[in-house]
mmCIF file of C-alpha atoms in Angstrom:
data_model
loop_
_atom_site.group_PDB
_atom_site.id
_atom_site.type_symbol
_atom_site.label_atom_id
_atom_site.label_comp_id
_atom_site.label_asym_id
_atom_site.label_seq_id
_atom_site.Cartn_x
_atom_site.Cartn_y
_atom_site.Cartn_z
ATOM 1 C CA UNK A 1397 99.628 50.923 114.420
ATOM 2 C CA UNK A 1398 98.616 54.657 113.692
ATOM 3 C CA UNK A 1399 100.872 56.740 111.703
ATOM 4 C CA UNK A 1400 102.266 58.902 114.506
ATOM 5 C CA UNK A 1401 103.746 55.407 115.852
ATOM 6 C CA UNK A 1402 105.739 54.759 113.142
ATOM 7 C CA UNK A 1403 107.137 58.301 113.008
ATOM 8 C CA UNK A 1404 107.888 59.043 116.861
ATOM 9 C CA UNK A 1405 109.619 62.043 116.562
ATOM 10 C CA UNK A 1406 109.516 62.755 113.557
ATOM 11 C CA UNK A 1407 105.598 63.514 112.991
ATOM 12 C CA UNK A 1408 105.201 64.741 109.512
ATOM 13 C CA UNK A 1409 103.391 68.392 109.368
ATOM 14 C CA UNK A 1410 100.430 67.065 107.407
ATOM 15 C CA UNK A 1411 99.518 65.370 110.646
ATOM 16 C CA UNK A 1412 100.303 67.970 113.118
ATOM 17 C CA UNK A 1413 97.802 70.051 110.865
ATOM 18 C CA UNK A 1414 95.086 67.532 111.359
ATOM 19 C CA UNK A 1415 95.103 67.174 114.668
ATOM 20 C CA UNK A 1416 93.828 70.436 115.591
ATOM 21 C CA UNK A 1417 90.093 70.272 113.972
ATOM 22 C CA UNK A 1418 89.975 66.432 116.119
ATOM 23 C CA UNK A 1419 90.989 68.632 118.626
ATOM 24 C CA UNK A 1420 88.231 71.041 118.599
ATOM 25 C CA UNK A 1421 85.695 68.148 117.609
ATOM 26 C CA UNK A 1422 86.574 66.363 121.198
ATOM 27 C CA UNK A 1423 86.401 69.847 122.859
ATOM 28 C CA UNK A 1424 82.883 70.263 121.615
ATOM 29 C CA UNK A 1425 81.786 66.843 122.713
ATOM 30 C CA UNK A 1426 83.627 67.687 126.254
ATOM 31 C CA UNK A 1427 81.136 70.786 126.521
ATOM 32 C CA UNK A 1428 78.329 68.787 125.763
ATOM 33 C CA UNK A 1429 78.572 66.383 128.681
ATOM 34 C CA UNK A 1430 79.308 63.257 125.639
ATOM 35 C CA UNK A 1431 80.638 60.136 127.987
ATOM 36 C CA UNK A 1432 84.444 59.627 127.365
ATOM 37 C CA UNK A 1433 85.261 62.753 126.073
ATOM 38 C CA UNK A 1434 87.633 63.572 128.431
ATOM 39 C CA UNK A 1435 89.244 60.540 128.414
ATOM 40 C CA UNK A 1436 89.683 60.872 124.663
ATOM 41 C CA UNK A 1437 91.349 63.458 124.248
ATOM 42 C CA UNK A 1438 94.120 62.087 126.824
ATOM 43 C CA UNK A 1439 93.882 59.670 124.296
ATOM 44 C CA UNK A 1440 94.518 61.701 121.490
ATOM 45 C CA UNK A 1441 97.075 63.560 123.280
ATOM 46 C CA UNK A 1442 99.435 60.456 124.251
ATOM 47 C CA UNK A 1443 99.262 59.834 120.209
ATOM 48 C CA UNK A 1444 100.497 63.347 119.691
ATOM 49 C CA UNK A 1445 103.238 64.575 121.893
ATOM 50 C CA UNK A 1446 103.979 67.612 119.654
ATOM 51 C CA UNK A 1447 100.435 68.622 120.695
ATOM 52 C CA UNK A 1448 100.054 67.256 124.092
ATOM 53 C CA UNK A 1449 100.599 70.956 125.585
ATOM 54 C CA UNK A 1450 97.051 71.972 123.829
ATOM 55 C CA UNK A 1451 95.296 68.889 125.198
ATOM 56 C CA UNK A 1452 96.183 69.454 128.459
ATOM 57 C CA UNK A 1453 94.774 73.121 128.457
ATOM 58 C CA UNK A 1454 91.903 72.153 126.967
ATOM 59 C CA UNK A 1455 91.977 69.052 130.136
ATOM 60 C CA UNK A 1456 92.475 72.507 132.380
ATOM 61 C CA UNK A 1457 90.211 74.911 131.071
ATOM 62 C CA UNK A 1458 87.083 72.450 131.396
ATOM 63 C CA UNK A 1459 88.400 71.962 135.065
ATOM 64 C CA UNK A 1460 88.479 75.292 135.596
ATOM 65 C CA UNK A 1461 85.001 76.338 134.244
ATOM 66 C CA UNK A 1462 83.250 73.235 136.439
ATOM 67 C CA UNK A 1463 82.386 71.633 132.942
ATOM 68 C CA UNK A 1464 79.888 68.853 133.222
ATOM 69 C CA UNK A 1465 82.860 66.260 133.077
ATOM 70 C CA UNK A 1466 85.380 68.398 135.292
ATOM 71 C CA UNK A 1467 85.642 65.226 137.768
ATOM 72 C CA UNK A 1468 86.483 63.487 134.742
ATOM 73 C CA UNK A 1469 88.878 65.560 133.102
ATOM 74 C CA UNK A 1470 90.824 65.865 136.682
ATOM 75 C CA UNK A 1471 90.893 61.838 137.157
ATOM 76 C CA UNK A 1472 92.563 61.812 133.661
ATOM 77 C CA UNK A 1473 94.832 64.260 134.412
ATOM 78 C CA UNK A 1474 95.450 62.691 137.659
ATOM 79 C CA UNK A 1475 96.210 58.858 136.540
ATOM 80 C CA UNK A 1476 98.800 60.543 133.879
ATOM 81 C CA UNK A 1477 100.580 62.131 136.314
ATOM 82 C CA UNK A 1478 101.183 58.917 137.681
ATOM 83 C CA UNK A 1479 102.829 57.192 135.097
ATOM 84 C CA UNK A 1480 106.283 57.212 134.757
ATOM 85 C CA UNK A 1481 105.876 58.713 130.839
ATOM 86 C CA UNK A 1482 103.610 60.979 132.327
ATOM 87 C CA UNK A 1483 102.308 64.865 131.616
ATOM 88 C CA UNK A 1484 104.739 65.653 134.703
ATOM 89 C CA UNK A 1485 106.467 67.828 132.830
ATOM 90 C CA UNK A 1486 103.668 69.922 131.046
ATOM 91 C CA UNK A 1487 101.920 73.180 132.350
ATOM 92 C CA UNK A 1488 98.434 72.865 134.185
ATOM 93 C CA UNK A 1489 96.872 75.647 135.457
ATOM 94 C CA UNK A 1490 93.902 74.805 137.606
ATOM 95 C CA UNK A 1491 93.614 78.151 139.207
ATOM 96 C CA UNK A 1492 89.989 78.023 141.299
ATOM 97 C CA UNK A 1493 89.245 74.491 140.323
ATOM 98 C CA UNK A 1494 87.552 72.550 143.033
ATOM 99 C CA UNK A 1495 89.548 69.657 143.079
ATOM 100 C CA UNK A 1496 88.438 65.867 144.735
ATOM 101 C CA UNK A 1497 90.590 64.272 147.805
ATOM 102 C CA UNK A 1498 93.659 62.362 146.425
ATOM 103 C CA UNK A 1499 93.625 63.427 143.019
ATOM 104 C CA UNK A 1500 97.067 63.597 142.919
ATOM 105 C CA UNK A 1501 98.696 61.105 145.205
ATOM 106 C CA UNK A 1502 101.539 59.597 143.450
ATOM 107 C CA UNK A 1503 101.940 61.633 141.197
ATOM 108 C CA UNK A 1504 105.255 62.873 139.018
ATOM 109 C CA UNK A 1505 106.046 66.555 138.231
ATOM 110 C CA UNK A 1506 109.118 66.884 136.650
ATOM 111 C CA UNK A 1507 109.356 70.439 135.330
ATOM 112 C CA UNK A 1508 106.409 73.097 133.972
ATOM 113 C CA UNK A 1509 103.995 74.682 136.095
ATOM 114 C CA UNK A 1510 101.455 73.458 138.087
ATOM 115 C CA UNK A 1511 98.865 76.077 139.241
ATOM 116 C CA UNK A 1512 96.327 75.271 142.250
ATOM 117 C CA UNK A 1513 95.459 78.920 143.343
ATOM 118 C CA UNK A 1514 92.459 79.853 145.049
ATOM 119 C CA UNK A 1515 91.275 75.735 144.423
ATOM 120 C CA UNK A 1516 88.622 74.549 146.510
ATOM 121 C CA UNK A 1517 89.553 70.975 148.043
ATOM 122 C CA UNK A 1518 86.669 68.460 148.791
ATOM 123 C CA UNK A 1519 86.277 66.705 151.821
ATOM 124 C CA UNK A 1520 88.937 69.579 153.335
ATOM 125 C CA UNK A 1521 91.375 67.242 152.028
ATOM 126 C CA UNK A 1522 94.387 68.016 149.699
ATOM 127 C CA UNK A 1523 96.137 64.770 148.537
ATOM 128 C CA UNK A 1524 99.659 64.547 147.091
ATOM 129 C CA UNK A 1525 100.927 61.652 149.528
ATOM 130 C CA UNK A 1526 103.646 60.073 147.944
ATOM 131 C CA UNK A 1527 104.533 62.369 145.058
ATOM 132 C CA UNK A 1528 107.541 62.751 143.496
ATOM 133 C CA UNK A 1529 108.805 66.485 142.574
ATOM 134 C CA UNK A 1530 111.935 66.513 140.376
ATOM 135 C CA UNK A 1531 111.435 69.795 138.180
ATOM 136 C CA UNK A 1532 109.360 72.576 137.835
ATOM 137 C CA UNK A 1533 107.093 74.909 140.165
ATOM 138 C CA UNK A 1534 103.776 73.691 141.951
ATOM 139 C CA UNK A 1535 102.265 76.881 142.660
ATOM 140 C CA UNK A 1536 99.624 77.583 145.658
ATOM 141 C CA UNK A 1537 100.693 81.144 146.164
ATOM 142 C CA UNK A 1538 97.338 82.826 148.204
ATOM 143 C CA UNK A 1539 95.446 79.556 148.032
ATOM 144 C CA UNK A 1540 93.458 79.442 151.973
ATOM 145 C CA UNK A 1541 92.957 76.567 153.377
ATOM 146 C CA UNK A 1542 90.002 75.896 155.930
ATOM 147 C CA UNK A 1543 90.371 73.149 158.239
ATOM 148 C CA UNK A 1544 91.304 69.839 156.830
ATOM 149 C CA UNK A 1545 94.572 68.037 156.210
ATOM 150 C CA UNK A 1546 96.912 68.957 153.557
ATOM 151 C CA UNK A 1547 98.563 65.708 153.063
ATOM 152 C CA UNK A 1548 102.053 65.736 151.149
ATOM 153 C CA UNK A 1549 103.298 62.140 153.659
ATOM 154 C CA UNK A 1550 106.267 60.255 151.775
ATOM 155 C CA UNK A 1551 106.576 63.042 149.293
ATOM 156 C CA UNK A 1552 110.055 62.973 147.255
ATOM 157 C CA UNK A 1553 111.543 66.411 146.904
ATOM 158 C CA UNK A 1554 114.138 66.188 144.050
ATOM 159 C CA UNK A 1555 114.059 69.143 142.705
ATOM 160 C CA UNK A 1556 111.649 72.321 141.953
ATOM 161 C CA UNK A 1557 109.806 74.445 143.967
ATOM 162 C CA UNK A 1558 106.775 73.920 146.255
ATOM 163 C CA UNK A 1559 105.095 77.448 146.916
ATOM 164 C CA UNK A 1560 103.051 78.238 149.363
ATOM 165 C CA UNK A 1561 104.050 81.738 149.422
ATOM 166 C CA UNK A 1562 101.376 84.354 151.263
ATOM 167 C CA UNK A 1563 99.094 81.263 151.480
ATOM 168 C CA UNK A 1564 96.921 81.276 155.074
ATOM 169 C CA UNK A 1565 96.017 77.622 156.966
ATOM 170 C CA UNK A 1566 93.584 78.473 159.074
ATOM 171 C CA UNK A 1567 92.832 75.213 161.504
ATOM 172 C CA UNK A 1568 94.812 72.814 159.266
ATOM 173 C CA UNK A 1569 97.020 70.086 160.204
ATOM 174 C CA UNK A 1570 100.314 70.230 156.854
ATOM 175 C CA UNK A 1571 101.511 66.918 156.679
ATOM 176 C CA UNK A 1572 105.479 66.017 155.622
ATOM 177 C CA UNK A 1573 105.803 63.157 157.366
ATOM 178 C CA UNK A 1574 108.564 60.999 155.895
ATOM 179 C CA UNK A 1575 109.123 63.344 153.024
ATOM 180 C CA UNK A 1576 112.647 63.472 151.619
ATOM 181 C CA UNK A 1577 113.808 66.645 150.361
ATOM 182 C CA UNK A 1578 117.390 66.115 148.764
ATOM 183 C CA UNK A 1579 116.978 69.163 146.207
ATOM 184 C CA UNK A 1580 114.441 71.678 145.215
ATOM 185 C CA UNK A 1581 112.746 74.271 148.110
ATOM 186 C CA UNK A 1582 109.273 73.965 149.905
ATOM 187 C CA UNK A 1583 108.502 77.737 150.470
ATOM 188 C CA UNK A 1584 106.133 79.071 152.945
ATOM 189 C CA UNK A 1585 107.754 82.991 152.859
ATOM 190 C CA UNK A 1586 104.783 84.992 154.129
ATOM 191 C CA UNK A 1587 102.165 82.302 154.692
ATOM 192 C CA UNK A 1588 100.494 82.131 157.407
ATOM 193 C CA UNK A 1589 99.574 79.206 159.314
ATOM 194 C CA UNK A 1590 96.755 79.915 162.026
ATOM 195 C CA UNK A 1591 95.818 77.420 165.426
ATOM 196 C CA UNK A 1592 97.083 74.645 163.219
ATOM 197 C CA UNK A 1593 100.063 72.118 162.858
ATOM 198 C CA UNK A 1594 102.945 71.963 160.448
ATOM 199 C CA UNK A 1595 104.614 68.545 161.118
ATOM 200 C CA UNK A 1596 107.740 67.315 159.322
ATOM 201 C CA UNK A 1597 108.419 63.664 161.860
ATOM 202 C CA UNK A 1598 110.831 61.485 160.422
ATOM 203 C CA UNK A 1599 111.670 64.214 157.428
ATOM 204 C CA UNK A 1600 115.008 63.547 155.744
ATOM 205 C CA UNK A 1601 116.485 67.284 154.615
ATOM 206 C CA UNK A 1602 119.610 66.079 152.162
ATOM 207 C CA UNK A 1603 119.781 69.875 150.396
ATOM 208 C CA UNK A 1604 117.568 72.287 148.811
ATOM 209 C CA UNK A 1605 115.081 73.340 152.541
ATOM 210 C CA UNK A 1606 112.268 74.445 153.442
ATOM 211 C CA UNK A 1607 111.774 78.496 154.041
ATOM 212 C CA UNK A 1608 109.270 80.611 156.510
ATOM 213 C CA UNK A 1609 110.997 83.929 155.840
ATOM 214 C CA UNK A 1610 108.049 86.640 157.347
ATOM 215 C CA UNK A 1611 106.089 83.621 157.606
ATOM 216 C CA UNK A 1612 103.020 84.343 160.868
ATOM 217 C CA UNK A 1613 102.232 81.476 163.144
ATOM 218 C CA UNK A 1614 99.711 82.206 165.599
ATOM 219 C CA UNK A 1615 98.897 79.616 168.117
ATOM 220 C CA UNK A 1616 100.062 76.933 165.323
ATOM 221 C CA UNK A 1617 102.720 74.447 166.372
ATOM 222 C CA UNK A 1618 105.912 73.314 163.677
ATOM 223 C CA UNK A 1619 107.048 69.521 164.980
ATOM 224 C CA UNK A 1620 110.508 68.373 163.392
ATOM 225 C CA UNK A 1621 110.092 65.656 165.154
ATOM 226 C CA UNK A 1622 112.982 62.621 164.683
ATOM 227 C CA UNK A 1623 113.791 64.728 161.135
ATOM 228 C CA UNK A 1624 117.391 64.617 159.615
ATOM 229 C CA UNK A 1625 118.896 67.387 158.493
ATOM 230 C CA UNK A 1626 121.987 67.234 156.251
ATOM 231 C CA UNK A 1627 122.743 69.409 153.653
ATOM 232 C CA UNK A 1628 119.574 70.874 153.735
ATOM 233 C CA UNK A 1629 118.472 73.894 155.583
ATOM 234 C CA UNK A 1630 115.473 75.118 157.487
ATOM 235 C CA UNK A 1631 115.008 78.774 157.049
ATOM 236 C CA UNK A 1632 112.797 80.255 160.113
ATOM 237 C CA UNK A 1633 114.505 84.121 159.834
ATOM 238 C CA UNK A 1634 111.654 87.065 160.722
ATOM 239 C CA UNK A 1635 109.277 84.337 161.018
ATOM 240 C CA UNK A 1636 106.990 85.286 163.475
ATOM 241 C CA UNK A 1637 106.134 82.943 166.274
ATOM 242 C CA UNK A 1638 102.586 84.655 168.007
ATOM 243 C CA UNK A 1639 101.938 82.180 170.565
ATOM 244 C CA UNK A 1640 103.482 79.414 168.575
ATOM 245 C CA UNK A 1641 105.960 77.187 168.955
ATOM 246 C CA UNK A 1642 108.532 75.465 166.319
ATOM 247 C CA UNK A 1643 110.033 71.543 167.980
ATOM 248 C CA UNK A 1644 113.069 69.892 167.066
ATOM 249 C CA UNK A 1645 112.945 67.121 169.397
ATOM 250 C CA UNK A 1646 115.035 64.040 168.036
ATOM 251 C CA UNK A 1647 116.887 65.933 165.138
ATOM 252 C CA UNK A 1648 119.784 65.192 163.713
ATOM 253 C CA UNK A 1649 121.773 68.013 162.389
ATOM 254 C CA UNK A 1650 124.481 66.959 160.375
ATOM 255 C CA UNK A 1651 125.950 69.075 157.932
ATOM 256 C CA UNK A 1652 122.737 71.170 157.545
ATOM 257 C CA UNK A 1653 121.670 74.515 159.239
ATOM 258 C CA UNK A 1654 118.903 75.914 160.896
ATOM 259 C CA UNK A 1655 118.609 79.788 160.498
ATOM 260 C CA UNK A 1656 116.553 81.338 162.885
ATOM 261 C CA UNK A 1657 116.362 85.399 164.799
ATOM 262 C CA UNK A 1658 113.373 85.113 166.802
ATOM 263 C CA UNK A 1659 112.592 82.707 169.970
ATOM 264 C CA UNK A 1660 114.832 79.740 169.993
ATOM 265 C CA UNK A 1661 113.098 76.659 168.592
ATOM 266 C CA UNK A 1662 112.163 74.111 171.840
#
């Protein structure tokens, strides 16, 4: 047993000041392509939560720069966002990272900020299937996306803010299939979404919604198919529909509203 386990929260300064050189040490070793680097300083980070903020960044900033062990450092990153004591609630910023396929399925962000602009996705493939949002701000504001799938299927909205604002699709297929949104808002105000598909089948809209205020969809297609919405509310006011079309076929609405000025939805 270290000494930080016997004094959970109440780490005694002497330790918080040595920390910071084992910090730098690890960095070094991260720069300098050392095996397990990345994985140590998780390591040291989980034994020093008062800390764990200046891990992370130092996690993000080798992502960032395409460090020798970025895959690493992102698969670290990834597998504690998973866990239920997780970094969910920490600030990432990851802003032009190229990021692998499925990084971050399953995983938990429960408050902080979580910054994917301008990333690169490999394989065309952005993974966040099954996630669970309950806090904070995922942020893809600008971010284009070429082709692909950007898979969010059996996501759990609970809370925070998905933001997708001024971001362009361009040939993508935007996955929500099953999702549950009960609080929180997915926001695509001023994105625009370009000979692709938006689909939402089977999506269960409780409260919080999903926006496209000024959002442009040229030839793309929006498919509510079988969704429920109750409490919730789907926001499609000056969106602008160029050759697109926005389906509700199947969809309950309960106590929730649709909002809409342009074409009625078909």
């Amino acid at each position: 047993m270290t000494d930080v386990d016997r004094t959970v929260g109440r780490t005694p300064w002497w330790w918080r000041l040595t920390r910071r050189p084992e910090l730098a040490r690890l960095r070094q070793r991260l720069a300098e392509n050392e095996p397990g680097a990345a994985l140590s300083i998780a390591e040291l980070a989980d034994a020093w939560p008062i800390g764990r903020q200046r891990c992370v960044d130092a996690l993000c900033a080798h992502v960032r720069e395409g460090g020798p062990q970025a895959g690493e450092a992102l698969a670290v990153l990834g597998d504690r966002l998973r866990r239920d004591d997780g970094w969910g609630g920490f600030d990432m910023d990851l802003t032009g990272a190229l990021i692998p396929a499925r990084t971050f399925r399953g995983a938990h962000f429960t408050g902080g900020r979580f910054v994917l602009r301008g990333a690169t996705f490999t394989q065309q493939h952005v993974g966040f299937a099954d996630a669970v949002f309950a806090g904070g701000q995922v942020d893809f504001t600008g971010t284009a996306f070429e082709g692909g799938l950007v898979d969010f299927t059996g996501a759990v909205f609970d809370g925070g803010r998905l933001d997708f604002t001024g971001a362009t699709f361009t040939g993508a297929t935007v996955d929500f299939s099953l999702t549950v949104v009960s609080a929180g808002a997915l926001d695509f105000t001023r994105a625009s979404l370009a000979h692709g598909k938006l689909v939402f089948y089977g999506m269960r809209c409780l409260g919080g919604g999903v926006t496209f205020t000024a959002a442009r969809l040229v030839g793309a297609y929006v498919l509510f198919i079988g969704a429920l919405i109750a409490g919730g509310r789907i926001d499609l006011r000056r969106a602008d529909l160029a050759d697109g079309m926005v389906e509700f076929a199947g969809t309950r609405l309960a106590s929730g509203s649709v909002l809409r000025d342009g074409p009625p939805a078909r």
